[in-house]
Each structure stands twice: as C-alpha cells, then as structure tokens.
JSON list of C-alpha atoms in Angstrom, two decimals:
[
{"chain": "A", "resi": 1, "resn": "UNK", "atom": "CA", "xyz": [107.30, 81.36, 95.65]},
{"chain": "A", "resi": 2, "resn": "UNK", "atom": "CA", "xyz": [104.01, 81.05, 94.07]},
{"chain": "A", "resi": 3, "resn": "UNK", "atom": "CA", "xyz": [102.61, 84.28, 91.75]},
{"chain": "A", "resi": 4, "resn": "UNK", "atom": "CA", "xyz": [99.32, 84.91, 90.31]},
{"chain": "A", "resi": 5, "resn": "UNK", "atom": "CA", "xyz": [98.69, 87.21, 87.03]},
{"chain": "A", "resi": 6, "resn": "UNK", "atom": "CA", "xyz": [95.01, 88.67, 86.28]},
{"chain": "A", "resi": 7, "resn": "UNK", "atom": "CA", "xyz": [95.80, 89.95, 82.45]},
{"chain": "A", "resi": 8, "resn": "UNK", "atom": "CA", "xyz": [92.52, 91.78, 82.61]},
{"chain": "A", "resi": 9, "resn": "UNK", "atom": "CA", "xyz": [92.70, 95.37, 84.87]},
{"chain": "A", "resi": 10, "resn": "UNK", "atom": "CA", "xyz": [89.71, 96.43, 83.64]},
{"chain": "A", "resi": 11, "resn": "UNK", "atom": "CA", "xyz": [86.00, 94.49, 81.65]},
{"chain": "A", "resi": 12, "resn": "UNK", "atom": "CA", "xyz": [83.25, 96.05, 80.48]},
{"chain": "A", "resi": 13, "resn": "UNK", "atom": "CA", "xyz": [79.92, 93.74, 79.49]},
{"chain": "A", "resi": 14, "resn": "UNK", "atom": "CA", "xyz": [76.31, 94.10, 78.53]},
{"chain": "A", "resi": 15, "resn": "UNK", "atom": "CA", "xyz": [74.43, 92.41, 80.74]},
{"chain": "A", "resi": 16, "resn": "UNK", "atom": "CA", "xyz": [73.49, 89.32, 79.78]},
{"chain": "A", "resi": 17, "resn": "UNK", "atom": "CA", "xyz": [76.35, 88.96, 78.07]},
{"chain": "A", "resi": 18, "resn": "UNK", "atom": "CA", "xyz": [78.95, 86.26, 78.74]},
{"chain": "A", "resi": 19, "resn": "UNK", "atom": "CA", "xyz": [82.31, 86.71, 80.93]},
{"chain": "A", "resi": 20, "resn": "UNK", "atom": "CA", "xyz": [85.31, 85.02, 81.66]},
{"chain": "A", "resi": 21, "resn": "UNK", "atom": "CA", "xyz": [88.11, 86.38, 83.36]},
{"chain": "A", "resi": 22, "resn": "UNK", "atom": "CA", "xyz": [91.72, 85.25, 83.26]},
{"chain": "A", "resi": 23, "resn": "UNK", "atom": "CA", "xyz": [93.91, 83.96, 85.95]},
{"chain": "A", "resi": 24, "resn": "UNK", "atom": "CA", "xyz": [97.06, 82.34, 85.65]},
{"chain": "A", "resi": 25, "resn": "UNK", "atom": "CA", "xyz": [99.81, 81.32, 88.53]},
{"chain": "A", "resi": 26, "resn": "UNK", "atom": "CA", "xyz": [103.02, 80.43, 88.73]},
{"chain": "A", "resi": 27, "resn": "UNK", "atom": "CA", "xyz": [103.99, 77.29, 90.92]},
{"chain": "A", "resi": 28, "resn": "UNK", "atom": "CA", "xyz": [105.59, 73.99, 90.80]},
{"chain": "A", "resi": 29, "resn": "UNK", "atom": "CA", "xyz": [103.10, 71.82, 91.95]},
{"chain": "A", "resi": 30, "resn": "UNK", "atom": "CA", "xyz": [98.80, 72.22, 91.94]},
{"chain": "A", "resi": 31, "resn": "UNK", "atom": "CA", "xyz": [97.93, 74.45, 94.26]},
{"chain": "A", "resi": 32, "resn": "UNK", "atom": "CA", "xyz": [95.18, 75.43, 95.91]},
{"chain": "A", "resi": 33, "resn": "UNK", "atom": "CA", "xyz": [93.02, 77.69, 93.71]},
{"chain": "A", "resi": 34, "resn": "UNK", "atom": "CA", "xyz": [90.40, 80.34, 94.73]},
{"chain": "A", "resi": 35, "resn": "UNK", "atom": "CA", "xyz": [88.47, 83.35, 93.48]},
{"chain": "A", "resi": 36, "resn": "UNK", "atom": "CA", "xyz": [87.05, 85.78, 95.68]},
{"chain": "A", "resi": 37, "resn": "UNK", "atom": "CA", "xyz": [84.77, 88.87, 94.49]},
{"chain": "A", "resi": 38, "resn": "UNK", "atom": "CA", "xyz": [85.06, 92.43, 96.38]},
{"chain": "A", "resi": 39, "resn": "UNK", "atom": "CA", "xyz": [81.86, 94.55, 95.81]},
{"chain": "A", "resi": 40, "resn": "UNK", "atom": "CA", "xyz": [82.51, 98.39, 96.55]},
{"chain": "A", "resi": 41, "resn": "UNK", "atom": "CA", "xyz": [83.58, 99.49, 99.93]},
{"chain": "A", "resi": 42, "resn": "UNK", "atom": "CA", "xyz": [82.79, 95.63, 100.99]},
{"chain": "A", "resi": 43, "resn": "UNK", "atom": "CA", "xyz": [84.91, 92.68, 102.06]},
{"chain": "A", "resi": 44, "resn": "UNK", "atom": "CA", "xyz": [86.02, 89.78, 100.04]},
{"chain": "A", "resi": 45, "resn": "UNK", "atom": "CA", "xyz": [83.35, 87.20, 99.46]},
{"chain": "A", "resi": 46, "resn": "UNK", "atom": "CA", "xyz": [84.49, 83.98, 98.23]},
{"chain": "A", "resi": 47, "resn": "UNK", "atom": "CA", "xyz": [82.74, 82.77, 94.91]},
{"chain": "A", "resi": 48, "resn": "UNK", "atom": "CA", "xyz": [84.61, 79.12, 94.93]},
{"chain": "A", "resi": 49, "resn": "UNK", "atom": "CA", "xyz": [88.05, 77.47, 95.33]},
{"chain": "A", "resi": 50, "resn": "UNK", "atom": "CA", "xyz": [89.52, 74.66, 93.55]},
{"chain": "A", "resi": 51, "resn": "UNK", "atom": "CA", "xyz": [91.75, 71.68, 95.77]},
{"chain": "A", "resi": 52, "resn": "UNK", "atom": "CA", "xyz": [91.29, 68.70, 93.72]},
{"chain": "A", "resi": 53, "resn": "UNK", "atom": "CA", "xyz": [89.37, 66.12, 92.02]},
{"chain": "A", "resi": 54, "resn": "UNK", "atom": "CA", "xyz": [86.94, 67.72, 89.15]},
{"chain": "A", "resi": 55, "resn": "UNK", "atom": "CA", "xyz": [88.32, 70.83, 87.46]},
{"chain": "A", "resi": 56, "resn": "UNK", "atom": "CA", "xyz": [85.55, 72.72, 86.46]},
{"chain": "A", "resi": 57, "resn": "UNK", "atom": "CA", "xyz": [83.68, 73.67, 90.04]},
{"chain": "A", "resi": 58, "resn": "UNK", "atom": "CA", "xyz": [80.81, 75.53, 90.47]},
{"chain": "A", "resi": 59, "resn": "UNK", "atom": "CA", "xyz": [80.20, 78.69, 92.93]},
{"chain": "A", "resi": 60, "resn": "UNK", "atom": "CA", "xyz": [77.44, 81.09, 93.94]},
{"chain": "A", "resi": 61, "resn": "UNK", "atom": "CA", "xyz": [75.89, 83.90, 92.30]},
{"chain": "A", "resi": 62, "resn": "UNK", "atom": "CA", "xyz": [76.12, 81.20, 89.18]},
{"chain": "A", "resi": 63, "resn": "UNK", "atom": "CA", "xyz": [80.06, 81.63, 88.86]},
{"chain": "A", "resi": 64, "resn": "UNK", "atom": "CA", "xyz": [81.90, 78.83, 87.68]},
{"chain": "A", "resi": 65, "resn": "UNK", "atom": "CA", "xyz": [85.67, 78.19, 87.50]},
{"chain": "A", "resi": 66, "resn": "UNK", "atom": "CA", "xyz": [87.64, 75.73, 85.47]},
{"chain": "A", "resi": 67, "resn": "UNK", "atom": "CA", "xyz": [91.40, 74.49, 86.27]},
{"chain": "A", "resi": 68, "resn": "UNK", "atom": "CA", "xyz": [93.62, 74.15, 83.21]},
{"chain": "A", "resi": 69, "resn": "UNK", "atom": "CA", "xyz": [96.73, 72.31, 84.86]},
{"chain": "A", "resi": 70, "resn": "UNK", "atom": "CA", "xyz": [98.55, 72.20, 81.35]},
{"chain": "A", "resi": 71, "resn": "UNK", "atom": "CA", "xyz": [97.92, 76.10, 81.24]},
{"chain": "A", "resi": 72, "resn": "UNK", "atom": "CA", "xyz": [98.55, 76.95, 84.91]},
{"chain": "A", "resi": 73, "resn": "UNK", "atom": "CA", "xyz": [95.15, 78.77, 84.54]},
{"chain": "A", "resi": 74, "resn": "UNK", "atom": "CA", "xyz": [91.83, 78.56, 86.29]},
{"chain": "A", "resi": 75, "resn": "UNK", "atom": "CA", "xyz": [89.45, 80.95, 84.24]},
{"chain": "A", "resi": 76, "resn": "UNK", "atom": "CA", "xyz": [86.49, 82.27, 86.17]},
{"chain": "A", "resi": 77, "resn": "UNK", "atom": "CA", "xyz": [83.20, 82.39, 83.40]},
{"chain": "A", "resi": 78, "resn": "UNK", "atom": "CA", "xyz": [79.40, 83.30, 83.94]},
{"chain": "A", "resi": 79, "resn": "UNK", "atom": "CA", "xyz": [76.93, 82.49, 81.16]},
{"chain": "A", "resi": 80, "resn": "UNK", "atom": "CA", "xyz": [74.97, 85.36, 82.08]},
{"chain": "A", "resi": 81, "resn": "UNK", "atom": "CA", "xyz": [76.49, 88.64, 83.41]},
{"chain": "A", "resi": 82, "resn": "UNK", "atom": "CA", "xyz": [74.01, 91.06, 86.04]},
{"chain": "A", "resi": 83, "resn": "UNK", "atom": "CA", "xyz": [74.30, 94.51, 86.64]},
{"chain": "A", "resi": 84, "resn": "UNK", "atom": "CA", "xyz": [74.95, 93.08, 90.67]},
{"chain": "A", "resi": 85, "resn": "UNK", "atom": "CA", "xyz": [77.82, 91.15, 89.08]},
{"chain": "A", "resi": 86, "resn": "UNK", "atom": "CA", "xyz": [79.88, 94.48, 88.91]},
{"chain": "A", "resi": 87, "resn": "UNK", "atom": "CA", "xyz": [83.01, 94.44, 91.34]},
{"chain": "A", "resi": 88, "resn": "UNK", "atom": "CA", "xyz": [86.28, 93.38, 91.66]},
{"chain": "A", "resi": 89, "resn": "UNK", "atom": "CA", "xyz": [87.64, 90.47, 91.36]},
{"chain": "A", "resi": 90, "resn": "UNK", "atom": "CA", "xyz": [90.18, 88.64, 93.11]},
{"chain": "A", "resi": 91, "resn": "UNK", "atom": "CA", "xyz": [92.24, 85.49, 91.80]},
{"chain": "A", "resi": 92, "resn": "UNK", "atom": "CA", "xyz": [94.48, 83.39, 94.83]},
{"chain": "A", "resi": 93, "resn": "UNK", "atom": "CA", "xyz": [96.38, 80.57, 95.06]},
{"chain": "A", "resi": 94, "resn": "UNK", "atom": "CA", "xyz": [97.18, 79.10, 98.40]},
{"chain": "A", "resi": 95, "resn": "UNK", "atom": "CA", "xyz": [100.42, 76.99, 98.16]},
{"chain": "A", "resi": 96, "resn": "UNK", "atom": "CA", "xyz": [103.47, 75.18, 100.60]},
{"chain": "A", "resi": 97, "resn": "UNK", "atom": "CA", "xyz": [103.24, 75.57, 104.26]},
{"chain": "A", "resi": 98, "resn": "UNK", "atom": "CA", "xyz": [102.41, 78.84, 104.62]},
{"chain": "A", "resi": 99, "resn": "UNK", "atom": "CA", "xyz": [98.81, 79.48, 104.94]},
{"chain": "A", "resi": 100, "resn": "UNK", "atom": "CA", "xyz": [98.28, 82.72, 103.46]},
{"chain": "A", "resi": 101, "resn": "UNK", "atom": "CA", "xyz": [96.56, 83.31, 99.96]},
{"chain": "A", "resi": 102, "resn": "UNK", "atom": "CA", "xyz": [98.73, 85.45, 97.09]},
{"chain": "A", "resi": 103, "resn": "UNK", "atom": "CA", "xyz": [96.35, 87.59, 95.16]},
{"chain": "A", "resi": 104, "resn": "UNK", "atom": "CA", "xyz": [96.73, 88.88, 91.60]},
{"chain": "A", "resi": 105, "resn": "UNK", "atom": "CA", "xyz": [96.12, 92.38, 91.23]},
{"chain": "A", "resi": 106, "resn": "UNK", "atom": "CA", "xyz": [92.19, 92.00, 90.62]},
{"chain": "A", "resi": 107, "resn": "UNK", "atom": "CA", "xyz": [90.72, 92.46, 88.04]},
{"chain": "A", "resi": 108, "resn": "UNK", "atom": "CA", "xyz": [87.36, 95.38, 87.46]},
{"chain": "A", "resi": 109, "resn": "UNK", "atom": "CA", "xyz": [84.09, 94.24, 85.82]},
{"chain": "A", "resi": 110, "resn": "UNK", "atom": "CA", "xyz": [81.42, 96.93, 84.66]},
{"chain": "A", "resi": 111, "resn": "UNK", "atom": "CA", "xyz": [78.04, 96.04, 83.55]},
{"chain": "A", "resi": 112, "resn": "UNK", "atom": "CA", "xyz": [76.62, 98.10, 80.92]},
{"chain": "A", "resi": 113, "resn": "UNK", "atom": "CA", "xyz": [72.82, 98.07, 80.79]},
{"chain": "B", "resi": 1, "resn": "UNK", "atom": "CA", "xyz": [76.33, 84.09, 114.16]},
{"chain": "B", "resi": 2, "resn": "UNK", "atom": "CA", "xyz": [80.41, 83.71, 114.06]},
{"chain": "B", "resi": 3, "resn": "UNK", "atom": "CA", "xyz": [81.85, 86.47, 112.18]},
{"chain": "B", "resi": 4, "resn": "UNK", "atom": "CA", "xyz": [84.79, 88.52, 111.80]},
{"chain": "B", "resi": 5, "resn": "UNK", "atom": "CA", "xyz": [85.23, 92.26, 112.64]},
{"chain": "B", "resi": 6, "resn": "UNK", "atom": "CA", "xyz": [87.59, 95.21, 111.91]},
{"chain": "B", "resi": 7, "resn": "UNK", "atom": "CA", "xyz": [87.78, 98.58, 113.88]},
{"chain": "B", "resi": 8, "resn": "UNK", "atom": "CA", "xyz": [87.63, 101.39, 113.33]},
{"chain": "B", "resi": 9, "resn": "UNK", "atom": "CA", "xyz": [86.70, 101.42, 109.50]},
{"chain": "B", "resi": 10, "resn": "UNK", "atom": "CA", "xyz": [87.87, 104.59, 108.84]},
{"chain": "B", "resi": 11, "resn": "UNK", "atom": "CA", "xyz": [90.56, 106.13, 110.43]},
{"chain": "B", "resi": 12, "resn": "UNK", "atom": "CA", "xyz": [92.75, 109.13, 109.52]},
{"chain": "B", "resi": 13, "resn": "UNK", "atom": "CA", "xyz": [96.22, 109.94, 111.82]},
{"chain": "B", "resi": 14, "resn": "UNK", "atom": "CA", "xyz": [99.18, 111.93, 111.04]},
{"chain": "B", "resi": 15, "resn": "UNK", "atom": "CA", "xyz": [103.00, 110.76, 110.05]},
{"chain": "B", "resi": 16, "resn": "UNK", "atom": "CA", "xyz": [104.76, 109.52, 113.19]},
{"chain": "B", "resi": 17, "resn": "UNK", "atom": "CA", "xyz": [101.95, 108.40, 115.32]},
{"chain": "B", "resi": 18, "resn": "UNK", "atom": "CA", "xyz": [101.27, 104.89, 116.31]},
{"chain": "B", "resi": 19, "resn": "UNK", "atom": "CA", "xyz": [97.75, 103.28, 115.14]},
{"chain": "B", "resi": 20, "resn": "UNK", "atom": "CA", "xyz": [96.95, 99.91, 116.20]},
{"chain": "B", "resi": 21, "resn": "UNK", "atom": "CA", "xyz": [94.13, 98.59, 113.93]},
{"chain": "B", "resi": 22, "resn": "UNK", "atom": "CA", "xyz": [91.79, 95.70, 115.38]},
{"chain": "B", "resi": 23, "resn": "UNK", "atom": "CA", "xyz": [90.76, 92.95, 113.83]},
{"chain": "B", "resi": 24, "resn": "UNK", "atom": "CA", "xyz": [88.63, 90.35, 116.50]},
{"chain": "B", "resi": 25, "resn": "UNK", "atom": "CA", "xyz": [87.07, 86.98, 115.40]},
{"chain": "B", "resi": 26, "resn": "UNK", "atom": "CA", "xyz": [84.32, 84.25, 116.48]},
{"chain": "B", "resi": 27, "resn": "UNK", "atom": "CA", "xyz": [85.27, 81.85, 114.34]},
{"chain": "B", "resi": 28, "resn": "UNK", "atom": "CA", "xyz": [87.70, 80.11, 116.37]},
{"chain": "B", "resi": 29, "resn": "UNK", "atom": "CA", "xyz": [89.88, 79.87, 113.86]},
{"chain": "B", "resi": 30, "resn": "UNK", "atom": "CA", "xyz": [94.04, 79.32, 114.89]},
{"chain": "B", "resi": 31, "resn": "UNK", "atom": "CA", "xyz": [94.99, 81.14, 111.40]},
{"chain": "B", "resi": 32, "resn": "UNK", "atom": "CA", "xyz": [95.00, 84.68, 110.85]},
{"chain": "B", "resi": 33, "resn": "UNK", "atom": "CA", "xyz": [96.07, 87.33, 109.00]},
{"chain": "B", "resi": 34, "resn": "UNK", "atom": "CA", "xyz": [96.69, 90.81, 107.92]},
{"chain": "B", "resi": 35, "resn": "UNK", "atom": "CA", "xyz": [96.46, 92.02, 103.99]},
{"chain": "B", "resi": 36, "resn": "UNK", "atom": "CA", "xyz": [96.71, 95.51, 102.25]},
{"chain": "B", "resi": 37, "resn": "UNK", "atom": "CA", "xyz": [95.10, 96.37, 99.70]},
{"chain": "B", "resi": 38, "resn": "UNK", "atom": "CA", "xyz": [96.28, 99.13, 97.11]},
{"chain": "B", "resi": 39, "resn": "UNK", "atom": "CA", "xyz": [95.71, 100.03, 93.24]},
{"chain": "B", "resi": 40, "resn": "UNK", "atom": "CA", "xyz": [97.11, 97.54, 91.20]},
{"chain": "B", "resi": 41, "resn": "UNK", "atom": "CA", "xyz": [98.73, 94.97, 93.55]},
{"chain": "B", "resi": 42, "resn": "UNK", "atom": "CA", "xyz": [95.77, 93.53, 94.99]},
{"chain": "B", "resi": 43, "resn": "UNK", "atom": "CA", "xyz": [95.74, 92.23, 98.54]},
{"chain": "B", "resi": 44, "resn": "UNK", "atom": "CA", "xyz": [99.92, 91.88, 99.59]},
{"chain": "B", "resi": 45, "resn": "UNK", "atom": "CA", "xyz": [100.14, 89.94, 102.94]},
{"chain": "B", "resi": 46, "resn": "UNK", "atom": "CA", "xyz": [101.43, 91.99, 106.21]},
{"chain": "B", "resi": 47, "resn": "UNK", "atom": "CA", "xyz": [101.51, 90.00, 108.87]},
{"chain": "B", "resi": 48, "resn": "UNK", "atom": "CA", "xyz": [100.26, 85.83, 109.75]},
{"chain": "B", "resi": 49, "resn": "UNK", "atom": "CA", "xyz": [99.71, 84.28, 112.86]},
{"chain": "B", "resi": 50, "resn": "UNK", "atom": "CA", "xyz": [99.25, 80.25, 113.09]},
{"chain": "B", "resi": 51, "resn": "UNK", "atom": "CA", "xyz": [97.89, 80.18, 117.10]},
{"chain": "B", "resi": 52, "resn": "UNK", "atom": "CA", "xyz": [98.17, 82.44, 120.21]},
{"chain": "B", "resi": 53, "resn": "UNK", "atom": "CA", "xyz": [102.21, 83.53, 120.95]},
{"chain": "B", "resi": 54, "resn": "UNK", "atom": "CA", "xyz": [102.64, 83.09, 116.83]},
{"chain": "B", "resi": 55, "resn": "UNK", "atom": "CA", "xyz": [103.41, 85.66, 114.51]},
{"chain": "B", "resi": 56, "resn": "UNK", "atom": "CA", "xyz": [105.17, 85.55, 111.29]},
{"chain": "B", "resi": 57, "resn": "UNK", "atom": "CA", "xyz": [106.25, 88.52, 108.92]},
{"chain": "B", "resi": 58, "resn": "UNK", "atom": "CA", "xyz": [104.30, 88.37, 105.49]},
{"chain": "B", "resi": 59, "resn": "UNK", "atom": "CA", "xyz": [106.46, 90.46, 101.72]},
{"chain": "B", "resi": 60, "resn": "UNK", "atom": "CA", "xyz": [105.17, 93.83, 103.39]},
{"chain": "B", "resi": 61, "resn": "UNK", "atom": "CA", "xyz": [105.62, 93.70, 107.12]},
{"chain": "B", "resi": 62, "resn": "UNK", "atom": "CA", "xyz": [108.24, 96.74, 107.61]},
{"chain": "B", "resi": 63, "resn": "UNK", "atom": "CA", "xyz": [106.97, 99.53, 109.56]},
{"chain": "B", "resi": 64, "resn": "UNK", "atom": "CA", "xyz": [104.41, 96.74, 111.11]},
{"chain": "B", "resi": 65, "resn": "UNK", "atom": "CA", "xyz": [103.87, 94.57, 113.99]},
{"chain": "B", "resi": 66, "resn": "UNK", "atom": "CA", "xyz": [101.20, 91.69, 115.59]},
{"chain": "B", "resi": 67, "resn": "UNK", "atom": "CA", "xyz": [100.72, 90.04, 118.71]},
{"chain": "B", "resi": 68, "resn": "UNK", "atom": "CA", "xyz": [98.81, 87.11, 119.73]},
{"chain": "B", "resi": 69, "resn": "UNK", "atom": "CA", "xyz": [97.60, 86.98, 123.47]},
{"chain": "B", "resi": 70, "resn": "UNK", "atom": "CA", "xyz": [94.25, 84.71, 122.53]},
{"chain": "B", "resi": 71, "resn": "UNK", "atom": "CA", "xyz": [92.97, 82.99, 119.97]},
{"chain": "B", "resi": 72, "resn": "UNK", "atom": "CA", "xyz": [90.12, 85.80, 118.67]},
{"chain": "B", "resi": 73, "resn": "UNK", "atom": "CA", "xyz": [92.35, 88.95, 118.39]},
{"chain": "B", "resi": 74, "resn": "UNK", "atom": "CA", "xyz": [95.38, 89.99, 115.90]},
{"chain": "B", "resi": 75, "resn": "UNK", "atom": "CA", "xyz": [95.54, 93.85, 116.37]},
{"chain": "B", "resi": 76, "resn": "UNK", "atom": "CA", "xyz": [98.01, 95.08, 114.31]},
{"chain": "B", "resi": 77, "resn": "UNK", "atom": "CA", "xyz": [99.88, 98.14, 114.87]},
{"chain": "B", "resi": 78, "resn": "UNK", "atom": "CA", "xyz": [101.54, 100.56, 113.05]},
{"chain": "B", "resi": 79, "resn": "UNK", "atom": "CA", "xyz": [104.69, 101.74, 114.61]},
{"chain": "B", "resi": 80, "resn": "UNK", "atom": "CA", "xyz": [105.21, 104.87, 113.30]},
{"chain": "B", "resi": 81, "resn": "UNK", "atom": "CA", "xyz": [102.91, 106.12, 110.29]},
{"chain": "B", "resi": 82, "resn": "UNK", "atom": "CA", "xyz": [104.22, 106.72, 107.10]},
{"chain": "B", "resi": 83, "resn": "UNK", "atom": "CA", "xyz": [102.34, 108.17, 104.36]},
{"chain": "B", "resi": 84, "resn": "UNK", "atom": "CA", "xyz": [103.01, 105.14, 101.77]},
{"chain": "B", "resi": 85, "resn": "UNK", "atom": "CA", "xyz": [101.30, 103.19, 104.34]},
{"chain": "B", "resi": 86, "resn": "UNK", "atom": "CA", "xyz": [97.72, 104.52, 103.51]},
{"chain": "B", "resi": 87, "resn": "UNK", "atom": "CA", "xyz": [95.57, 101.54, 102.23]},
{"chain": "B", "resi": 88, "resn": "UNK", "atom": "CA", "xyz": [92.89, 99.36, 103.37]},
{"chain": "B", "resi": 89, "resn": "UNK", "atom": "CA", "xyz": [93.66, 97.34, 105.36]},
{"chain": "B", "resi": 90, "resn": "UNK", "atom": "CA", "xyz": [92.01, 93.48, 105.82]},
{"chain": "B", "resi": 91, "resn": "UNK", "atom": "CA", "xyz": [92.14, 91.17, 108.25]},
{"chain": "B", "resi": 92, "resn": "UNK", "atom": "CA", "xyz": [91.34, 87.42, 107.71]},
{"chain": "B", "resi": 93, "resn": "UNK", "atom": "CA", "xyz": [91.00, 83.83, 109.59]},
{"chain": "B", "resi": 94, "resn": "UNK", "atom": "CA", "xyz": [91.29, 80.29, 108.92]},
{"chain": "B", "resi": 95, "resn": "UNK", "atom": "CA", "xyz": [90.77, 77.36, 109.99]},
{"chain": "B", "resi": 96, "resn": "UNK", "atom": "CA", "xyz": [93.95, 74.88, 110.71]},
{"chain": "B", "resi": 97, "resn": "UNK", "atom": "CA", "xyz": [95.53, 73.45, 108.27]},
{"chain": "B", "resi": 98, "resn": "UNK", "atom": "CA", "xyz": [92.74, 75.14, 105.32]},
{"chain": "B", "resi": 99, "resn": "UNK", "atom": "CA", "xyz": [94.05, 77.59, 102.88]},
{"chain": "B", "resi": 100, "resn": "UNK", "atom": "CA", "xyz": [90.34, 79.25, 103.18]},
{"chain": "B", "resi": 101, "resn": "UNK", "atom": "CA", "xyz": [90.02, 82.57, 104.04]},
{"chain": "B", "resi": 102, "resn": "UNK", "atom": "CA", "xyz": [87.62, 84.54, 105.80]},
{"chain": "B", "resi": 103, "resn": "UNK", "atom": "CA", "xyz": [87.58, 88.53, 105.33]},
{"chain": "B", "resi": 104, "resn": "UNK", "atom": "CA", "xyz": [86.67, 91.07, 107.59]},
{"chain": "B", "resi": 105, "resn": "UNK", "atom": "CA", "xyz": [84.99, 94.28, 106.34]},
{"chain": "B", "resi": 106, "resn": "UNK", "atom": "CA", "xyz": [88.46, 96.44, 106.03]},
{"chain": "B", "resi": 107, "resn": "UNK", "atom": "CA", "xyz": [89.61, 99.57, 107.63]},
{"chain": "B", "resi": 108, "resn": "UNK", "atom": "CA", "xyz": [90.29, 102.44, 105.39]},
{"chain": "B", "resi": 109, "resn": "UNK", "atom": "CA", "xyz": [93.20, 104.03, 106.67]},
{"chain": "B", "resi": 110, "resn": "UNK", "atom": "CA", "xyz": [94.80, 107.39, 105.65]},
{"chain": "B", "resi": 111, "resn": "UNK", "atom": "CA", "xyz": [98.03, 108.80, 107.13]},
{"chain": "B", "resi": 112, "resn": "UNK", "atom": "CA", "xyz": [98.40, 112.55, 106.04]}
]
C-alpha cells in the first residue's frame, strides 16, 4: 500500500518570502501525485496534480509542484508567499485500482506580515 | 453550476445514537467517497463507492456504513456513536476511472 509523509507539521514565512513544502510517498511504481490546499473551516481545493509527462507542473494561486522520481518526492514551492496563502496543506497520491487518494498528515503554513 | 454538498455542517449527538451524514452530488460522477479528517493524520478514507449498489470499506470503516441507491447520493451513517468518532467529516466524487477528487464543504461532527 502506498504512504505519503509531509515532514513539515507546521511553516511560518514572511510574506513575500519563498516556500516549499515537502512531500514524499512510498510506492512501487509512479503514481498519481496531487496537492490540495484546505483554507480554515473550508473544503479541499485542489492546487495541481501530477500523472505524467513534464515533472515540474504548474497550479493556481501561482503554486507549482515538481516530481523527483529518484527521490519519491514532489515538493510543492511558491516564489512569492501571500498572507491568503495561509492554510493547510494537503499532499496525495492516488495509486492501483482503488480510486481513493492517501493523504499525508498536512502540513500548516502561517504568513507573517 | 454542478457541485457537491454535505449536510448538516455541524452536528452534535450523543454516544449510542445513529447519525446518518449526507453527502449529495451534481457532478455525475460514478466515484465517491467518504474521508475523516483529524489532528495529525490528515484525511483517512471511510468508506468508497465505484457506481450505484457499490460500496467498499476504506482503513477506518468500523463503526460505519454506505449505501448506494443512485448515482448522486452516498449518505453515510454512523451506527452507533462513539466519542473517538468526532471529526470532520468529507465527502468526495470522481469521475470514472480519474484519481481526481472533488470535496464537499465537510460536516463537523461532535459526539459527546
């Protein structure tokens, strides 16, 4: 079974600052790579997924993701953090027949002004 | 606009009652699912359903069940309520075949 590890619980930046935040799985084969964003008392809003072909992909809000095959990772980074950037933030991997996403644990961004 | 809802989005019941929380969607998506969500495990998956009359049992599903009757509506209920089962609790939809997820809102649920 596939598993998903978000090091980071908890990231504070200034805004304007730079972020990346770490995701790394755990399965056999590529799978299929996503990274949603949870704003408080909200839903899950998907920034951008990864299935193939180039492996850095671009999402909204100016979120971009890059897929490290050799490191099982897929790193979400923003050149510019903003104070509506603060939320939580989801890493999931959808893999094998089942269609369900496994989540890491998420991890917190705060934006200091 | 097709969308996917969740009631109610709060909801607070007592140990040993039954709950059934809804979750109804327009996408017309055949995949759907149930997640909770607590502190420090992130979204753990409940319950799946692949079309109507198909349900499937996700790492979490004791103390759980789904049904199917149409293609729009996975209500799932809570047997008996146990306090370690207060969480949020999402529902989500897909289309066949795609690993990508759409969320509903959440219901907050707290069983004292």
């Amino acid at each position: 079974a596939q598993s998903v590890t978000q090091p980071d619980i908890h990231i504070t930046v200034s805004e304007g600052a730079s972020l990346e935040l770490r995701c790394n799985y755990s399965y056999g084969a590529t799978p299929y790579l996503f990274w949603y964003v949870q704003s408080p008392g909200q839903g899950l809003q998907l920034l951008l997924k990864y299935f193939s072909g180039d492996t850095l992909v671009q999402g909204i809000k100016g979120f971009e993701a890059e897929f490290k095959r050799s490191q099982s990772s897929f790193n979400l980074r923003k050149p510019s953090v903003h104070w509506s950037d603060a939320a939580e933030y989801f890493c999931a991997v959808g893999a094998g027949g089942r269609r369900a996403l496994t989540f890491g644990s998420g991890t917190r961004l705060q934006v200091q002004p | 606009d097709a969308e996917i809802t969740q009631s109610p989005r709060h909801k607070i019941t007592e140990t040993g009652r039954q709950v059934t929380l809804a979750c109804h969607q327009t996408w017309n998506h055949n995949n759907m699912f149930w997640y909770r969500q607590d502190l420090g495990h992130g979204l753990r998956l409940i319950h799946y359903s692949y079309g109507v009359q198909d349900t499937n049992k996700g790492e979490v599903s004791d103390g759980y069940s789904v049904s199917r009757s149409n293609t729009e509506d996975l209500p799932l209920t809570l047997e008996s309520a146990a306090s370690s089962q207060t969480s949020v609790y999402f529902c989500a939809s897909s289309v066949q075949q795609n690993y990508e997820q759409y969320f509903g809102p959440g219901t907050r649920l707290t069983v004292t």
